[in-house]
Short mmCIF file of C-alpha atoms and ligand atoms in Angstrom, two decimals:
data_model
loop_
_atom_site.label_atom_id
_atom_site.label_comp_id
_atom_site.label_asym_id
_atom_site.label_seq_id
_atom_site.Cartn_x
_atom_site.Cartn_y
_atom_site.Cartn_z
CA MET A 1 -20.42 -33.07 -9.27
CA ALA A 2 -18.59 -30.82 -6.96
CA ARG A 3 -19.58 -27.42 -6.18
CA ILE A 4 -17.39 -25.11 -4.21
CA VAL A 5 -17.62 -21.68 -3.55
CA ILE A 6 -15.21 -19.13 -2.89
CA ILE A 7 -15.84 -15.76 -0.74
CA GLY A 8 -13.49 -13.20 -1.79
CA SER A 9 -11.52 -11.98 -4.45
CA GLY A 10 -8.95 -10.48 -2.95
CA ALA A 11 -4.91 -11.39 -2.36
CA SER A 12 -6.31 -15.47 -1.16
CA GLY A 13 -9.50 -15.66 -2.86
CA LEU A 14 -8.53 -14.99 -6.36
CA PRO A 15 -5.22 -17.15 -6.89
CA ALA A 16 -7.38 -19.83 -5.26
CA ALA A 17 -9.80 -19.96 -7.30
CA HIS A 18 -7.19 -19.93 -10.65
CA GLU A 19 -5.64 -22.75 -8.46
CA LEU A 20 -8.93 -24.20 -7.80
CA ALA A 21 -9.83 -24.43 -12.16
CA GLU A 22 -5.80 -25.73 -12.69
CA SER A 23 -7.16 -29.26 -10.70
CA ALA A 24 -10.68 -29.12 -11.26
CA ARG A 25 -12.58 -32.61 -12.57
CA PRO A 26 -14.65 -32.30 -15.50
CA GLY A 27 -18.24 -31.45 -14.47
CA GLU A 28 -16.72 -29.48 -10.98
CA GLN A 29 -18.23 -25.91 -10.51
CA ILE A 30 -16.43 -23.24 -8.56
CA THR A 31 -18.59 -20.42 -7.88
CA VAL A 32 -16.32 -16.67 -7.15
CA VAL A 33 -18.78 -14.59 -4.66
CA SER A 34 -16.62 -10.67 -4.03
CA GLY A 35 -18.16 -7.59 -2.77
CA GLN A 36 -16.51 -6.12 -6.22
CA SER A 37 -16.45 -6.71 -9.94
CA THR A 38 -13.14 -4.79 -9.81
CA PHE A 39 -8.99 -6.66 -8.81
CA ARG A 40 -7.58 -3.72 -7.11
CA ALA A 41 -3.89 -4.63 -5.34
CA GLY A 42 -4.65 -3.79 -1.66
CA SER A 43 -0.72 -3.61 -0.82
CA ALA A 44 -0.45 -1.01 -3.57
CA THR A 45 -1.96 1.58 -1.08
CA PRO A 46 0.40 3.24 0.37
CA TRP A 47 1.44 4.56 -3.31
CA LEU A 48 -1.76 4.94 -5.11
CA SER A 49 -2.96 7.98 -6.59
CA ALA A 50 -6.46 8.87 -7.29
CA ARG A 51 -5.48 7.52 -10.43
CA ASP A 52 -6.03 4.21 -10.01
CA SER A 53 -4.23 1.62 -12.78
CA THR A 54 -4.16 -1.04 -11.30
CA GLY A 55 -7.87 -2.69 -11.49
CA PHE A 56 -9.17 -5.39 -13.54
CA ASP A 57 -11.78 -6.73 -14.74
CA LEU A 58 -12.52 -9.98 -11.69
CA ALA A 59 -15.64 -11.13 -13.98
CA ARG A 60 -13.40 -11.35 -17.45
CA ASN A 61 -10.27 -12.90 -15.58
CA LEU A 62 -12.51 -15.99 -14.16
CA GLY A 63 -14.57 -16.68 -16.42
CA ARG A 64 -11.33 -17.44 -18.75
CA LYS A 65 -10.41 -19.77 -16.34
CA GLY A 66 -14.48 -21.39 -16.12
CA VAL A 67 -15.17 -20.03 -13.01
CA ASP A 68 -18.84 -18.48 -12.23
CA PHE A 69 -18.41 -14.32 -10.62
CA SER A 70 -20.86 -12.85 -8.31
CA ALA A 71 -20.03 -9.51 -7.45
CA ALA A 72 -23.95 -9.60 -5.23
CA GLY A 73 -21.89 -10.16 -2.20
CA ALA A 74 -22.05 -12.57 0.90
CA ARG A 75 -25.17 -11.81 3.51
CA ARG A 76 -25.33 -14.82 5.64
CA LEU A 77 -24.02 -18.36 5.11
CA ASP A 78 -25.65 -21.31 6.56
CA PRO A 79 -23.18 -23.85 7.13
CA GLY A 80 -25.77 -26.55 8.28
CA ARG A 81 -27.08 -25.95 5.00
CA ASN A 82 -24.08 -25.71 3.36
CA GLN A 83 -25.81 -22.69 1.98
CA LEU A 84 -24.73 -19.11 1.09
CA GLU A 85 -27.44 -16.34 1.03
CA LEU A 86 -25.72 -13.49 -0.85
CA ALA A 87 -26.53 -9.55 -0.54
CA ASP A 88 -29.29 -10.09 -3.94
CA GLY A 89 -31.06 -12.61 -2.59
CA GLN A 90 -30.07 -15.22 -4.74
CA ARG A 91 -28.83 -18.62 -2.32
CA LEU A 92 -25.51 -20.39 -3.23
CA ASP A 93 -25.92 -24.21 -2.40
CA TYR A 94 -22.49 -25.93 -1.70
CA ASP A 95 -20.27 -28.87 -1.36
CA ILE A 96 -16.89 -26.87 0.17
CA LEU A 97 -16.47 -23.56 0.73
CA VAL A 98 -13.65 -21.09 0.96
CA ILE A 99 -14.02 -18.51 3.06
CA ALA A 100 -11.20 -15.64 1.95
CA ALA A 101 -12.67 -13.04 1.80
CA GLY A 102 -10.15 -10.28 4.15
CA PRO A 103 -10.17 -8.23 7.06
CA GLN A 104 -13.33 -5.38 7.18
CA PRO A 105 -11.71 -2.74 8.73
CA ALA A 106 -13.54 -1.34 12.35
CA PHE A 107 -14.17 2.43 12.42
CA ASP A 108 -17.33 2.81 14.60
CA GLU A 109 -15.06 0.71 17.22
CA ILE A 110 -14.05 3.72 18.14
CA PRO A 111 -15.15 7.61 17.78
CA GLY A 112 -13.78 9.60 15.27
CA LEU A 113 -12.03 7.03 13.34
CA GLY A 114 -11.82 5.93 9.80
CA PRO A 115 -13.50 8.46 6.44
CA GLU A 116 -16.33 8.77 8.19
CA GLY A 117 -14.62 10.52 11.40
CA TYR A 118 -11.44 12.20 11.57
CA THR A 119 -8.45 9.88 10.06
CA HIS A 120 -7.53 8.64 6.85
CA SER A 121 -7.48 5.05 6.08
CA LEU A 122 -5.30 3.49 3.52
CA CYS A 123 -7.11 0.06 3.34
CA HIS A 124 -9.62 -0.32 0.95
CA ALA A 125 -9.05 1.32 -3.19
CA ASP A 126 -12.50 4.08 -2.21
CA HIS A 127 -10.99 4.92 1.03
CA LEU A 128 -7.70 7.16 -0.87
CA HIS A 129 -9.80 9.63 -3.11
CA GLY A 130 -9.94 10.84 0.56
CA CYS A 131 -6.98 10.37 1.56
CA VAL A 132 -5.32 11.74 -1.81
CA GLN A 133 -7.27 14.98 -1.74
CA ASP A 134 -6.95 16.54 1.47
CA TRP A 135 -3.00 15.59 1.50
CA ASN A 136 -2.91 18.20 -1.37
CA ARG A 137 -4.37 20.10 1.05
CA PHE A 138 -2.45 19.49 3.87
CA ILE A 139 0.68 20.20 1.58
CA ALA A 140 -0.68 23.72 1.01
CA GLU A 141 -1.36 24.37 4.42
CA PRO A 142 0.81 22.15 6.67
CA GLY A 143 0.88 21.52 10.04
CA PRO A 144 1.32 18.38 12.73
CA ILE A 145 0.99 14.60 11.31
CA VAL A 146 -0.31 12.00 14.43
CA VAL A 147 0.32 8.17 12.08
CA GLY A 148 0.00 4.89 12.92
CA ALA A 149 -1.59 1.63 13.87
CA VAL A 150 -5.23 1.53 16.67
CA GLN A 151 -5.56 -1.49 18.89
CA GLY A 152 -6.99 -4.14 17.56
CA ALA A 153 -4.72 -3.54 13.83
CA SER A 154 -3.25 -6.16 12.85
CA CYS A 155 -1.31 -4.42 9.92
CA PHE A 156 1.80 -2.82 10.69
CA ALA A 157 3.52 -2.32 7.55
CA PRO A 158 1.40 0.39 5.86
CA ALA A 159 1.34 2.50 8.56
CA TYR A 160 5.01 2.85 8.95
CA GLU A 161 5.42 3.29 5.41
CA SER A 162 2.65 5.36 5.24
CA ALA A 163 4.88 7.88 8.42
CA PHE A 164 7.84 7.02 6.26
CA LEU A 165 6.84 7.74 2.42
CA MET A 166 4.85 11.73 4.53
CA ASP A 167 8.67 12.17 5.74
CA ALA A 168 10.03 12.05 1.99
CA GLU A 169 7.75 13.52 0.77
CA LEU A 170 7.39 16.75 3.17
CA ARG A 171 11.18 16.63 2.37
CA GLN A 172 11.09 16.86 -1.52
CA HIS A 173 8.82 19.97 -1.07
CA ALA A 174 11.60 21.48 1.97
CA LEU A 175 8.34 21.70 4.45
CA ARG A 176 9.63 18.92 7.41
CA GLU A 177 10.60 21.23 9.70
CA ARG A 178 6.87 22.55 9.81
CA VAL A 179 5.75 19.13 10.41
CA PRO A 180 5.96 17.81 13.90
CA MET A 181 5.40 13.93 13.09
CA THR A 182 4.38 11.50 15.49
CA PHE A 183 3.82 7.27 15.11
CA VAL A 184 1.24 6.06 17.53
CA THR A 185 0.86 2.13 17.72
CA ALA A 186 -0.85 -0.48 20.19
CA GLU A 187 2.34 -2.36 19.36
CA PRO A 188 3.74 -3.27 22.30
CA TYR A 189 6.77 -1.00 20.81
CA VAL A 190 7.51 0.44 17.75
CA GLY A 191 9.36 -2.91 15.37
CA HIS A 192 6.73 -5.41 16.88
CA LEU A 193 5.02 -5.64 14.21
CA GLY A 194 2.72 -8.24 14.99
CA VAL A 195 4.57 -10.51 15.73
CA ASP A 196 7.21 -9.81 18.53
CA GLY A 197 9.79 -8.30 16.28
CA ILE A 198 11.98 -10.17 12.88
CA GLY A 199 15.27 -10.65 13.64
CA GLU A 200 16.34 -6.34 14.42
CA SER A 201 12.78 -4.87 13.46
CA ARG A 202 12.78 -2.89 16.67
CA GLU A 203 16.43 -1.57 17.02
CA ARG A 204 16.10 -0.39 12.87
CA ILE A 205 12.46 0.75 12.83
CA ALA A 206 13.60 2.73 16.08
CA ALA A 207 16.54 3.69 14.48
CA ALA A 208 14.53 4.47 11.51
CA LEU A 209 11.85 7.01 13.01
CA ARG A 210 14.63 8.47 15.18
CA GLU A 211 16.72 9.73 12.28
CA ARG A 212 13.59 10.89 10.70
CA ASP A 213 12.18 12.72 13.52
CA ILE A 214 9.95 11.24 13.45
CA ALA A 215 8.44 10.80 18.03
CA TRP A 216 6.30 7.18 18.55
CA ILE A 217 4.10 6.99 21.81
CA ALA A 218 4.19 2.96 22.13
CA ASN A 219 1.22 0.94 23.48
CA ALA A 220 -1.32 3.24 23.31
CA HIS A 221 -5.22 3.20 23.35
CA VAL A 222 -7.00 5.34 20.75
CA ASP A 223 -9.61 6.51 23.46
CA ARG A 224 -11.02 9.24 20.59
CA VAL A 225 -10.44 10.57 17.45
CA GLU A 226 -12.59 14.34 17.81
CA SER A 227 -11.74 17.82 14.33
CA GLY A 228 -7.65 17.97 14.76
CA VAL A 229 -7.42 15.90 17.95
CA MET A 230 -6.46 12.73 18.51
CA HIS A 231 -7.09 11.02 22.53
CA VAL A 232 -3.97 8.27 23.21
CA THR A 233 -3.75 6.44 26.40
CA GLU A 234 -0.08 5.17 27.14
CA HIS A 235 0.06 1.83 28.72
CA ALA A 236 2.90 0.93 30.34
CA ALA A 237 4.55 -2.44 30.55
CA GLY A 238 1.50 -4.48 32.22
CA GLY A 239 -0.93 -2.99 31.14
CA ARG A 240 -1.60 -0.16 33.61
CA ALA A 241 -2.55 3.61 32.25
CA ALA A 242 0.61 5.29 32.32
CA ARG A 243 -0.20 8.24 30.35
CA GLN A 244 -2.82 10.96 28.32
CA HIS A 245 -2.26 12.07 25.70
CA ALA A 246 -3.77 14.72 23.73
CA LEU A 247 -1.97 15.63 19.51
CA PRO A 248 -3.10 17.87 17.51
CA PHE A 249 -3.24 17.00 14.09
CA ARG A 250 -3.63 18.54 10.78
CA TYR A 251 -3.21 15.32 8.68
CA SER A 252 -3.64 11.78 9.87
CA MET A 253 -3.89 8.04 8.55
CA MET A 254 -3.89 5.37 11.33
CA MET A 255 -5.32 1.91 10.61
CA PRO A 256 -8.31 0.87 12.11
CA PRO A 257 -9.04 -1.81 14.01
CA PHE A 258 -10.14 -5.18 11.68
CA ARG A 259 -12.81 -7.97 11.90
CA GLY A 260 -14.24 -10.49 9.51
CA ILE A 261 -17.45 -10.20 7.76
CA ASP A 262 -20.35 -9.82 9.15
CA ALA A 263 -22.41 -13.09 6.58
CA VAL A 264 -20.40 -15.35 9.65
CA ALA A 265 -20.49 -13.40 12.69
CA GLY A 266 -21.07 -14.91 16.01
CA ILE A 267 -22.41 -18.75 13.64
CA GLU A 268 -20.85 -20.97 16.88
CA GLY A 269 -17.57 -23.31 16.28
CA LEU A 270 -17.12 -21.04 13.04
CA ALA A 271 -16.30 -17.44 14.15
CA ASN A 272 -13.98 -16.09 16.40
CA GLU A 273 -15.67 -13.42 18.67
CA ARG A 274 -14.20 -10.52 16.23
CA GLY A 275 -15.58 -12.52 12.76
CA PHE A 276 -12.11 -14.32 11.95
CA ILE A 277 -12.12 -18.53 10.52
CA LEU A 278 -11.64 -20.86 13.21
CA VAL A 279 -9.15 -23.61 10.87
CA ASP A 280 -6.92 -26.59 12.03
CA ASP A 281 -3.68 -27.47 11.00
CA CYS A 282 -5.02 -27.59 7.02
CA LEU A 283 -7.07 -24.54 7.17
CA ARG A 284 -9.95 -26.76 7.92
CA ASN A 285 -12.85 -25.57 10.28
CA PRO A 286 -12.81 -28.10 12.45
CA ARG A 287 -16.63 -28.42 12.55
CA TYR A 288 -17.94 -27.41 9.75
CA ARG A 289 -15.42 -30.04 7.77
CA ASN A 290 -15.96 -28.74 3.99
CA ILE A 291 -15.13 -24.95 4.97
CA TYR A 292 -11.29 -24.56 4.57
CA ALA A 293 -10.54 -20.52 4.47
CA ALA A 294 -7.38 -18.18 3.64
CA GLY A 295 -5.92 -15.19 3.71
CA ALA A 296 -6.18 -12.51 7.10
CA THR A 297 -10.13 -13.70 7.40
CA VAL A 298 -7.99 -16.26 9.20
CA ALA A 299 -8.00 -16.61 12.82
CA SER A 300 -4.69 -17.10 14.63
CA ALA A 301 -3.08 -16.09 18.08
CA ALA A 302 -2.87 -12.18 18.38
CA CYS A 303 -1.49 -11.04 21.32
CA ALA A 304 -3.87 -8.40 23.68
CA ALA A 305 -3.41 -4.93 21.68
CA ALA A 306 -1.83 -6.16 18.18
CA GLY A 307 -3.62 -8.60 15.28
CA GLU A 308 -0.90 -10.81 13.88
CA HIS A 309 -0.54 -9.63 10.30
CA LYS A 310 -0.94 -12.09 7.11
CA THR A 311 1.27 -10.86 4.45
CA ALA A 312 1.78 -12.17 0.80
CA TYR A 313 4.26 -15.13 1.06
CA MET A 314 2.41 -16.16 4.04
CA ILE A 315 -1.33 -16.36 1.35
CA ASP A 316 0.50 -17.51 -1.13
CA ALA A 317 1.39 -20.98 1.45
CA MET A 318 -2.07 -20.89 2.56
CA VAL A 319 -3.89 -20.39 -0.98
CA ASN A 320 -1.49 -23.85 -2.04
CA ALA A 321 -2.39 -26.20 0.96
CA VAL A 322 -6.05 -25.28 0.69
CA ALA A 323 -6.13 -26.17 -2.97
CA ARG A 324 -4.50 -29.31 -2.63
CA ASN A 325 -6.63 -30.30 0.46
CA ILE A 326 -9.43 -29.16 -1.31
CA ARG A 327 -8.52 -31.96 -4.57
CA ASP A 328 -7.89 -34.63 -2.10
CA GLN A 329 -11.03 -33.84 0.34
CA LEU A 330 -13.27 -34.83 -3.42
CA ASP A 331 -11.53 -37.57 -4.13
CA GLY A 332 -11.92 -39.25 -0.72
CA ARG A 333 -8.27 -38.67 0.91
CA GLU A 334 -7.95 -37.34 3.65
CA PRO A 335 -6.20 -33.79 3.66
CA GLU A 336 -2.80 -33.58 4.64
CA ALA A 337 -1.79 -30.21 3.28
CA ARG A 338 -0.47 -27.05 5.52
CA PRO A 339 0.86 -24.15 4.65
CA THR A 340 4.70 -23.14 5.59
CA TRP A 341 4.00 -19.66 8.43
CA ASN A 342 6.86 -17.23 6.90
CA PRO A 343 6.05 -13.50 7.72
CA VAL A 344 8.35 -11.48 5.47
CA ARG A 345 7.47 -7.72 5.81
CA VAL A 346 8.76 -5.80 2.99
CA ALA A 347 8.83 -1.85 3.63
CA ASP A 348 9.17 1.05 2.13
CA LEU A 349 10.79 4.20 3.68
CA GLY A 350 10.70 6.52 1.45
CA ALA A 351 13.47 6.47 -0.83
CA ALA A 352 14.88 3.74 0.74
CA GLY A 353 13.89 0.45 2.80
CA LEU A 354 13.31 -2.23 5.32
CA ALA A 355 13.06 -6.06 4.73
CA PHE A 356 12.74 -8.36 7.61
CA VAL A 357 12.66 -12.01 7.24
CA ALA A 358 11.41 -14.74 9.24
CA ASP A 359 11.15 -18.39 7.96
CA PRO A 360 11.11 -20.50 11.41
CA GLU A 361 10.86 -23.53 8.35
CA GLY A 362 14.15 -22.74 6.13
CA ALA A 363 12.71 -22.28 2.82
CA LEU A 364 14.19 -18.93 2.62
CA GLN A 365 16.96 -17.37 2.92
CA PRO A 366 18.69 -15.55 4.96
CA ALA A 367 16.50 -17.78 7.40
CA HIS A 368 15.47 -14.76 9.61
CA GLY A 369 17.06 -11.21 9.61
CA ALA A 370 16.64 -8.10 8.61
CA GLY A 371 18.10 -6.02 5.25
CA ALA A 372 18.37 -2.71 4.04
CA GLY A 373 18.82 -0.16 0.79
CA ASP A 374 17.52 0.94 -2.31
CA TRP A 375 16.77 -2.91 -3.20
CA VAL A 376 13.69 -2.71 -1.29
CA HIS A 377 12.48 0.63 -2.06
CA MET A 378 12.81 -0.58 -5.95
CA SER A 379 11.00 -3.97 -5.45
CA ARG A 380 7.77 -2.55 -3.42
CA CYS A 381 7.71 -0.21 -6.52
CA SER A 382 8.12 -2.98 -8.88
CA ALA A 383 5.98 -6.05 -7.31
CA CYS A 384 3.66 -3.48 -7.07
CA ASP A 385 4.00 -1.61 -10.67
CA VAL A 386 3.96 2.22 -9.67
CA GLY A 387 6.61 4.51 -9.21
CA SER A 388 9.34 3.87 -10.20
CA VAL A 389 13.40 3.11 -9.52
CA PRO A 390 15.00 5.84 -8.54
CA GLY A 391 17.90 7.17 -10.59
CA SER A 392 16.40 4.86 -13.78
CA PRO A 393 16.56 6.90 -17.44
CA GLU A 394 12.71 6.82 -16.66
CA ALA A 395 12.41 7.11 -13.35
CA LYS A 396 10.17 9.78 -11.67
CA PRO A 397 9.63 10.91 -8.44
CA ILE A 398 6.83 9.05 -6.29
CA HIS A 399 4.82 11.52 -5.05
CA LEU A 400 1.56 10.28 -2.63
CA ARG A 401 -1.17 12.66 -4.71
C1 FAD B 1 -3.20 -1.26 3.19
C2 FAD B 1 -2.48 -2.14 3.24
C3 FAD B 1 -1.77 -3.42 2.94
C4 FAD B 1 -0.38 -4.20 2.34
N1 FAD B 1 0.59 -4.28 2.69
C5 FAD B 1 1.05 -5.00 2.25
C6 FAD B 1 1.91 -6.26 1.77
O1 FAD B 1 2.73 -5.30 0.50
N2 FAD B 1 3.11 -6.67 1.66
C7 FAD B 1 2.13 -7.75 1.79
O2 FAD B 1 2.47 -9.59 1.90
N3 FAD B 1 1.10 -7.70 2.99
C8 FAD B 1 0.20 -6.38 2.99
N4 FAD B 1 -1.17 -6.66 3.01
C9 FAD B 1 -1.56 -7.51 4.14
C10 FAD B 1 -1.62 -8.27 3.40
O3 FAD B 1 -1.19 -9.48 2.68
C11 FAD B 1 -2.98 -7.59 2.56
O4 FAD B 1 -4.18 -7.59 3.58
C12 FAD B 1 -3.82 -9.21 1.51
O5 FAD B 1 -4.62 -8.16 0.36
C13 FAD B 1 -4.98 -9.75 2.27
O6 FAD B 1 -5.36 -10.08 1.06
P1 FAD B 1 -7.48 -11.28 1.46
O7 FAD B 1 -7.16 -12.17 0.11
O8 FAD B 1 -7.49 -11.88 2.37
O9 FAD B 1 -7.85 -9.62 2.19
P2 FAD B 1 -8.29 -9.01 0.60
O10 FAD B 1 -7.06 -8.86 -0.22
O11 FAD B 1 -8.43 -8.21 1.27
O12 FAD B 1 -9.99 -9.12 0.07
C14 FAD B 1 -10.83 -9.33 0.86
C15 FAD B 1 -12.16 -10.07 -0.42
O13 FAD B 1 -13.16 -10.44 0.23
C16 FAD B 1 -14.23 -9.63 -0.23
N5 FAD B 1 -15.51 -9.63 0.40
C17 FAD B 1 -15.03 -9.03 0.96
N6 FAD B 1 -17.09 -8.21 2.31
C18 FAD B 1 -17.49 -9.42 1.32
C19 FAD B 1 -18.65 -10.15 1.93
N7 FAD B 1 -19.07 -10.01 2.58
N8 FAD B 1 -18.70 -10.83 0.76
C20 FAD B 1 -18.09 -11.30 -0.05
N9 FAD B 1 -16.97 -10.83 -0.31
C21 FAD B 1 -16.75 -10.07 0.69
C22 FAD B 1 -13.25 -8.41 -1.19
O14 FAD B 1 -14.84 -7.39 -1.47
C23 FAD B 1 -11.87 -8.88 -1.18
O15 FAD B 1 -12.33 -9.60 -2.87
C24 FAD B 1 -1.58 -5.14 3.47
C25 FAD B 1 -1.93 -4.61 4.06
C26 FAD B 1 -3.16 -3.31 4.05
C27 FAD B 1 -4.39 -3.59 4.88
#
């Protein structure tokens, strides 16, 4: 009977395992290989305190559905042999493989970037501790902030959210006037979001930054980061380097560039030059027809500086299509399910929020546009089950600490 292996247990790997388990025939074996033994909600990271209450045990969760689990991590894929080598030396044979290993932060591509250098990152729950500790020191001794997303990043909403949440937190401490803030982004303009804007995202985000007195540099290339200084080249339209900046900072959070996992790097026909998985409309690799991909690891046509951001709504549609296609392939039918590509972005602005919806296929209302207000903040908090709703009886302020 068929052996299905899923690499990754995040926003796409975990639901893929559950959906495949729902439709599994007796004797079919599903195994999830992850790099971690606990699930943590990555999308909640802008709010999470060092006390992380959102994790749960993956082996137990998947075991209830009859899904096998290994936290050893994938070391190398051999798609010619249908075999996956794990970091503990074990080799797993598969009939169908789903790659759902997410985006890997590539801090090493910019000198001084990342938790081992001089900037913070929200991309992984493990990075949060240093982020929060340093923020507490910063509150005691404030100075300039540089926040944003570097070239090769494909996830911009957390950068904007961080900027707005920092602004809100500083105002609560009556410190905002002592903290010059600069938003640095590789996006061609603020509000581009990796998809050339959605509705009025350009105007709305620019207005929100202006209202909060946050300066910005768009079309930026971060050259290097030194202790307390970020060196940035600002480009003019057309890609010409127009201006150099040396931005002093006391606190910085920058979304990094992303790439795929090492286990697939350089496999001709499977991964592109950055290790993202090549797929057809049915999320199936064109060369290795028993390999599917879902989530942020899927290669997409990205603009030169900014990769395309895949949101949870898109991921949900991808997982659904992959599960249906795998069932069809195993049952001898031609896979035909295609995901809908509805970018829905919801950004928290501290006590309020902005939501952008682009729904070319018409399943959502409004089909294209922007909304704003407290409801966005509330929906973000409740969706992530952290923080609280302002004004509610149990309301507690949401702090970065
Ligand atoms: C800070 C942040 C906030 C975000 N906020 C939102 C949001 O609010 N709304 C939204 O829609 N989208 C958001 N996104 C974008 C996107 O929805 C998330 O990144 C989402 O988690 C991507 O899902 P994924 O399954 O592709 O990757 P992930 O959820 O990152 O999962 C990847 C999995 O692969 C595993 N893995 C990695 N390497 C290996 C290996 N070698 N072997 C085996 N397993 C491996 C990891 O352990 C993990 O389980 C956010 C992204 C970030 C970074």
